[in-house]
CSV table of C-alpha atoms and ligand atoms in Angstrom, one decimal:
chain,number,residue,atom,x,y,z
A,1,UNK,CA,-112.2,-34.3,3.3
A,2,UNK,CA,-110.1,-34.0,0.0
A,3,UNK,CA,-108.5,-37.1,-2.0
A,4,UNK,CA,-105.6,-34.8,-1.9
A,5,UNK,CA,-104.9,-34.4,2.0
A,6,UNK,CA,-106.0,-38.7,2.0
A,7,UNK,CA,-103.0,-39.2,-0.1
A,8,UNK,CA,-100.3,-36.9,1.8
A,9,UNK,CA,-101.5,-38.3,4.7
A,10,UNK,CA,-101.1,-41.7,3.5
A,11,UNK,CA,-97.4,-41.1,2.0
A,12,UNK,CA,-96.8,-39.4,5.7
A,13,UNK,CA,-98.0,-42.7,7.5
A,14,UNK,CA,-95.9,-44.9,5.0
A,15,UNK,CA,-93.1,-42.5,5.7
A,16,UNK,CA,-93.4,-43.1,9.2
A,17,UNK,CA,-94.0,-46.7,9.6
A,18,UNK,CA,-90.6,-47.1,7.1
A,19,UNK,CA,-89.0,-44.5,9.6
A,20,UNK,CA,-89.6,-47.1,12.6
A,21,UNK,CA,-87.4,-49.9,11.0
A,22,UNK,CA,-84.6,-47.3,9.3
A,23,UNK,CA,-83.7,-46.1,12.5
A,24,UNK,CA,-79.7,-47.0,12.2
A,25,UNK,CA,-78.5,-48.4,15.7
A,26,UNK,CA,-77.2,-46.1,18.4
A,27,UNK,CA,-73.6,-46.9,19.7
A,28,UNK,CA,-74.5,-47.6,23.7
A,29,UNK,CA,-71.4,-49.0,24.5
A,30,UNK,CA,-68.8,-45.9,24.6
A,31,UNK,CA,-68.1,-44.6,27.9
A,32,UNK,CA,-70.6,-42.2,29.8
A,33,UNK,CA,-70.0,-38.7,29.4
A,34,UNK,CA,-68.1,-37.4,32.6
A,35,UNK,CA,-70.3,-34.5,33.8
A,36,UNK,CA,-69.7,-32.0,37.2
A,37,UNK,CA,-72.7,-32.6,39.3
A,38,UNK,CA,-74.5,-29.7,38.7
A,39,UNK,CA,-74.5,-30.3,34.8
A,40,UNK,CA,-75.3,-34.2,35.6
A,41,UNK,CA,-78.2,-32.3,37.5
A,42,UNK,CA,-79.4,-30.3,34.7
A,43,UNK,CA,-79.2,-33.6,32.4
A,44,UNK,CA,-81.1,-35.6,34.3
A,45,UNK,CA,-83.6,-33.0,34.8
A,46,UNK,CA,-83.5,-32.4,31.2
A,47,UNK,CA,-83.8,-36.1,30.4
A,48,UNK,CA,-86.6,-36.2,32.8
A,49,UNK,CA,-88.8,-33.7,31.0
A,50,UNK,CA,-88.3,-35.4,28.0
A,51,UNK,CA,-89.3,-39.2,29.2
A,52,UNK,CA,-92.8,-37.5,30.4
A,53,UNK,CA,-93.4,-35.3,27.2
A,54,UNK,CA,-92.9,-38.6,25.1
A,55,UNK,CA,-95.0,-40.5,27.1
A,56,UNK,CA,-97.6,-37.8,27.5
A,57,UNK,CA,-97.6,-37.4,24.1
A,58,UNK,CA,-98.3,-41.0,23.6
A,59,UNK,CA,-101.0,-41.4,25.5
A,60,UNK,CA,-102.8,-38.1,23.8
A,61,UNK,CA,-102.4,-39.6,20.2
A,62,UNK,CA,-103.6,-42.9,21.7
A,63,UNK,CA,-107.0,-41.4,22.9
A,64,UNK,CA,-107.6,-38.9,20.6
A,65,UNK,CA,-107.1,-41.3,17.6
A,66,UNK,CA,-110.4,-42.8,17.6
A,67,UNK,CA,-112.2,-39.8,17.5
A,68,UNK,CA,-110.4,-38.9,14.4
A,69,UNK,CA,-112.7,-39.6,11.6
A,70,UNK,CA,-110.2,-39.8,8.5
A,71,UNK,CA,-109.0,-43.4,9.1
A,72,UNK,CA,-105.0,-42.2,7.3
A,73,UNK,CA,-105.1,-39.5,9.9
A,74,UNK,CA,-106.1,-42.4,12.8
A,75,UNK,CA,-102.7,-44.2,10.8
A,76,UNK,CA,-100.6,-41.5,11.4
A,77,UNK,CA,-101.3,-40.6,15.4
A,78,UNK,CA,-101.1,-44.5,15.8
A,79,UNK,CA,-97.8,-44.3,14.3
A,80,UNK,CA,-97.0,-41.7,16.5
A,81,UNK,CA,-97.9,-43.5,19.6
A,82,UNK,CA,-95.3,-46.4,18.7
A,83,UNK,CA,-92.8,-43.3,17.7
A,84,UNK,CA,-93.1,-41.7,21.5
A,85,UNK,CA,-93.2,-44.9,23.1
A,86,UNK,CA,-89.9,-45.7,21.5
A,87,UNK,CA,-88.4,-42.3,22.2
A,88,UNK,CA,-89.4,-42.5,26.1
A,89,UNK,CA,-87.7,-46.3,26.0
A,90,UNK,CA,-84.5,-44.2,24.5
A,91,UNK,CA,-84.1,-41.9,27.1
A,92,UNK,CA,-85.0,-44.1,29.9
A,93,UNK,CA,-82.3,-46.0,28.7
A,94,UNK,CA,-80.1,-42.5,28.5
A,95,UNK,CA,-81.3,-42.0,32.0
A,96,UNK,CA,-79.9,-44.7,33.2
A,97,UNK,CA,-76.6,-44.1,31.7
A,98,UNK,CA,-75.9,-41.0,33.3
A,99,UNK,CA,-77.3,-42.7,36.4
A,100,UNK,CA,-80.5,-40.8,37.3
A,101,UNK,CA,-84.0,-41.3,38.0
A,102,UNK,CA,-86.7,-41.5,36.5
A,103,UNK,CA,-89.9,-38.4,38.1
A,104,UNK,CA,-92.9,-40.2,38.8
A,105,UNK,CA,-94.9,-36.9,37.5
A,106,UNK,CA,-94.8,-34.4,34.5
A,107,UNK,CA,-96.2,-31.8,34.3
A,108,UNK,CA,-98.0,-32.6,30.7
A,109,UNK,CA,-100.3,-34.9,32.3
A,110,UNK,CA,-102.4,-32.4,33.0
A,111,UNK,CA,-102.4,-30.7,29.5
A,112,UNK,CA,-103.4,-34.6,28.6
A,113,UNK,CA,-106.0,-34.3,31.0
A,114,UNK,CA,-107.6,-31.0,30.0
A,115,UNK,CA,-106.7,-31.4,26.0
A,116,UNK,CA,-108.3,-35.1,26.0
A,117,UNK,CA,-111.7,-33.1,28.4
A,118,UNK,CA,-112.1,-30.8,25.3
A,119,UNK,CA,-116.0,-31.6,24.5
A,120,UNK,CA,-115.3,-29.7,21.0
A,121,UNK,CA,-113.4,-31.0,17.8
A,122,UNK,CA,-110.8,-32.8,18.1
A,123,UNK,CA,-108.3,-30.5,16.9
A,124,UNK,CA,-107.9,-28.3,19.9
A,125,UNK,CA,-105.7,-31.3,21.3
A,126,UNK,CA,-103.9,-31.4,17.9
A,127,UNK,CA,-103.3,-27.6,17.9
A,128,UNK,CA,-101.9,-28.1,21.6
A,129,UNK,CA,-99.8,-31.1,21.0
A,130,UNK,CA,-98.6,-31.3,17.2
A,131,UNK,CA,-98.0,-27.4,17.3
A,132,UNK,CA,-97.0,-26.2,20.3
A,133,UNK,CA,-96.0,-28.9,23.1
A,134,UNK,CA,-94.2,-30.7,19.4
A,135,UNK,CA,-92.7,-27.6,18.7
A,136,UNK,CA,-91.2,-26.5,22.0
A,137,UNK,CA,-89.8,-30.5,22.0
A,138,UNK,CA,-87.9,-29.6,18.9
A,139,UNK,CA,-86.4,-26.0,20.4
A,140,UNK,CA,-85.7,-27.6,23.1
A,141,UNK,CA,-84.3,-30.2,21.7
A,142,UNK,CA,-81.6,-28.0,20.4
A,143,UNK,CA,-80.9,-26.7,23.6
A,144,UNK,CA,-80.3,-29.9,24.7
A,145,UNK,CA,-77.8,-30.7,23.1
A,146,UNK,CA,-75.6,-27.6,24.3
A,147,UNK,CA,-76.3,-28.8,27.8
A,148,UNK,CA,-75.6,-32.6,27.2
A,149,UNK,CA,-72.2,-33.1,25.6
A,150,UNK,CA,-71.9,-36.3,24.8
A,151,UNK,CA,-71.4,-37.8,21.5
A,152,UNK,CA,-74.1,-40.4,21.9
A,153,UNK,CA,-76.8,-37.7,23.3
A,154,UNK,CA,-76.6,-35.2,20.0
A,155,UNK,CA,-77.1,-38.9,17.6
A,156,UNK,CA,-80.1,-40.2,19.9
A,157,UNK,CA,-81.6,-36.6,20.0
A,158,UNK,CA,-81.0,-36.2,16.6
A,159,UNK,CA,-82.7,-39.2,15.2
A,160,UNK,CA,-85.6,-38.1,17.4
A,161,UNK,CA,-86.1,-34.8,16.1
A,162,UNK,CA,-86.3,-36.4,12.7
A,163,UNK,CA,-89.5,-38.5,13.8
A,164,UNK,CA,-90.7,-35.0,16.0
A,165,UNK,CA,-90.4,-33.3,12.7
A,166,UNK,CA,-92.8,-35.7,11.1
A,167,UNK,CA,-95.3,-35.6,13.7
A,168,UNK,CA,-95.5,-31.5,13.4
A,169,UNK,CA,-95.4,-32.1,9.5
A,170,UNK,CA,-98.7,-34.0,9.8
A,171,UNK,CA,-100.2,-31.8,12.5
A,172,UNK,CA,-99.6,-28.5,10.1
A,173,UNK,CA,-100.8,-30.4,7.3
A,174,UNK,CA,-104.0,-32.2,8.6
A,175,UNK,CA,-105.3,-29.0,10.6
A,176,UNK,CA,-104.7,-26.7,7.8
A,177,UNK,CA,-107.2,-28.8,5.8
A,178,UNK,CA,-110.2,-29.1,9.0
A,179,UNK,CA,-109.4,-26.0,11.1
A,180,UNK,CA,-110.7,-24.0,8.3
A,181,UNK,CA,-113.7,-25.9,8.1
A,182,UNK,CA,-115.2,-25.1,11.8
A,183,UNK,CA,-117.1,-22.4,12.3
A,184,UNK,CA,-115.2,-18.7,13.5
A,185,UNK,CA,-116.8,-19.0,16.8
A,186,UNK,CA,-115.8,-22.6,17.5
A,187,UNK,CA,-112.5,-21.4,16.2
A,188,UNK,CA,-112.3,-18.3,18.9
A,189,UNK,CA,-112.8,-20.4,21.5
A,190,UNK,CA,-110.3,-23.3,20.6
A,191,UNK,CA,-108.2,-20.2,20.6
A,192,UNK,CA,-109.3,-18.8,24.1
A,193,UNK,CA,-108.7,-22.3,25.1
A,194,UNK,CA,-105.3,-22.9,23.9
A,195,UNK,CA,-103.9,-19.1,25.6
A,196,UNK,CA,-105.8,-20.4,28.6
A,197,UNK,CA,-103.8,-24.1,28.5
A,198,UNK,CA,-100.5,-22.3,27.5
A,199,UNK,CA,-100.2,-20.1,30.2
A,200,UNK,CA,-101.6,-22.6,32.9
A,201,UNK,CA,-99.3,-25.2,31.8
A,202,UNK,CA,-96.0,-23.2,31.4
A,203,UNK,CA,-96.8,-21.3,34.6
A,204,UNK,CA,-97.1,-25.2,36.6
A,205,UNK,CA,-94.0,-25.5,34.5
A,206,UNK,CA,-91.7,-22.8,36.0
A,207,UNK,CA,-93.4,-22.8,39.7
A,208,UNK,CA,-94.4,-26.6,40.4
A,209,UNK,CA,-91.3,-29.1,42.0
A,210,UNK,CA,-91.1,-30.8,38.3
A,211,UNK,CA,-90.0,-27.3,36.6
A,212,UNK,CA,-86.8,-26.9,39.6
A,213,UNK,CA,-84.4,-27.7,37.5
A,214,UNK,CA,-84.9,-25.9,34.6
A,215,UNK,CA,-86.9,-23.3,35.8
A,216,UNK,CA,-84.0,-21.0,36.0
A,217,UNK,CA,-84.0,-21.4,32.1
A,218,UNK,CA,-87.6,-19.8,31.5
A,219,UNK,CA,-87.9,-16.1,33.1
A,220,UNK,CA,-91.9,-15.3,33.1
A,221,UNK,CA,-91.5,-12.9,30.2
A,222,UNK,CA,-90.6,-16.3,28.4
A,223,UNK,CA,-94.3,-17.6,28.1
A,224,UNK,CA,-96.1,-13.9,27.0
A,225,UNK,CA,-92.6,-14.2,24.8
A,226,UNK,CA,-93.4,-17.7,23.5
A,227,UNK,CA,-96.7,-17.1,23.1
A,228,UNK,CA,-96.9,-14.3,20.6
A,229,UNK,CA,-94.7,-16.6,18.5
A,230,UNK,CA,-96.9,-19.4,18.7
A,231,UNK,CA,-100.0,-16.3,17.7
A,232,UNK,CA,-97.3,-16.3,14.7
A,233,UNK,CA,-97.1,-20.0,14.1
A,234,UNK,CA,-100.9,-21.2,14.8
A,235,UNK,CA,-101.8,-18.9,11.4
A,236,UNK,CA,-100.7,-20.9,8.7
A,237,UNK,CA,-102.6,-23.5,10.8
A,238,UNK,CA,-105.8,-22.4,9.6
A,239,UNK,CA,-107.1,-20.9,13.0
A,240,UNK,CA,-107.5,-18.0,12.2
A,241,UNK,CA,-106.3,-15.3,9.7
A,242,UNK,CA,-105.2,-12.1,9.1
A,243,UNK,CA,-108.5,-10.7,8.4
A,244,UNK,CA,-110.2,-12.0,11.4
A,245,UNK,CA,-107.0,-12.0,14.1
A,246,UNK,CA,-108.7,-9.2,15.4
A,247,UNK,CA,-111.8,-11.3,17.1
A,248,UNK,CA,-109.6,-13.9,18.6
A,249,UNK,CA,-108.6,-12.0,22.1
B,301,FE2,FE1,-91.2,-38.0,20.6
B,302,FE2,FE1,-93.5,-36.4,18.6
């Protein structure tokens, strides 16, 4: 592994651990937002899905971290894990505030499952989560904030998207250094896995109990839509390239 990507991901970790204790303090004590019911719905729903991708995302960098062999790489995930945990405490504490409750189940748990079962390199669950599930946090992040009008909503999500931003920042960097460095046909099937994941999840997503609330939101021409931008995205990852998009189907 280069001295170079050592040293990025070092500054990255730094970054983030200065991050953690920078945060400026959100203003809890303003009145809660007065929402009709069916927008309180959609919040809490919202809210919801957010809590379990936080905390499923926490328990992925958790796990995969020892089996990460460049130890500032093992630094930053770690980081990350404190980073999610903190976010999930956040919106529980939102949650409660607009008075909902919390799901007992997301539906990430099983990406967790099956990225964490992976018997190949470790960055198949990086490509999953710091691309893709990170990604679609920060779109729909933005979203969010349309849906949720309320002053103290747009700071929270806003300081969390800063800390999301970092975590994709260090996926993009760290996989363009190793993804390049495992073989084509390991990479074709990381890919093959990943479509495979994508669709599965998305699809328990919009038809499982979890996705009624927002379900509305994602039509199914959403995930073939979704997913050739994410054919778009995963290339600067290092997965494949131009010259040899052709084999990964
Ligand atoms: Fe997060
Ligand atoms: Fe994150």
């Amino acid at each position: 592994m280069s001295a170079t990507l050592n040293g990025q991901l070092e500054a990255l970790a730094d970054k983030g651990g200065r991050a953690q204790s920078e945060h400026p303090s959100l203003d809890w004590e303003g009145m809660p937002p007065k929402l009709t019911s069916w927008r309180r719905g959609m919040a809490i729903g919202i809210v919801n899905q957010f809590i379990g991708g936080e905390e499923a995302t926490a328990r992925l960098c958790r796990d995969l971290a020892p089996r990460i062999c460049l130890a500032s790489a093992r630094d930053c995930l770690l980081i990350q894990v404190e980073d999610e945990m903190n976010h999930a405490a956040i919106y529980r504490r939102y949650l409660n505030r607009i008075g909902g409750r919390a799901s007992a189940h997301h539906f990430l748990e099983e990406v967790v499952k099956r990225s964490l079962s992976w018997k190949g390199a470790p960055e198949a669950a990086l490509l999953a989560f710091h691309v893709i599930v990170e990604g679609e946090a920060l779109a729909f992040l933005d979203e969010a904030r349309d849906w949720i009008q309320d002053p103290l909503f747009h700071n929270l999500s806003r300081q969390i998207a800063r800390d999301e931003a970092r975590h994709v920042a260090f996926g993009r960097l760290y996989l363009s250094q190793t993804l390049p460095c495992l073989p084509l046909q390991e990479r074709i099937e990381i890919y093959r896995w990943l479509r495979a994941l994508w669709f599965d999840g998305t699809t328990r997503l919009t038809k499982g109990r979890l996705g009624s609330v927002i379900a509305t939101a994602l039509p199914h021409s959403w995930m073939q839509k979704r997913w050739d931008h994410w054919i778009l995205a995963l290339q600067p990852t290092g997965l494949f390239d131009g010259a040899t998009l052709s084999e990964f189907s």
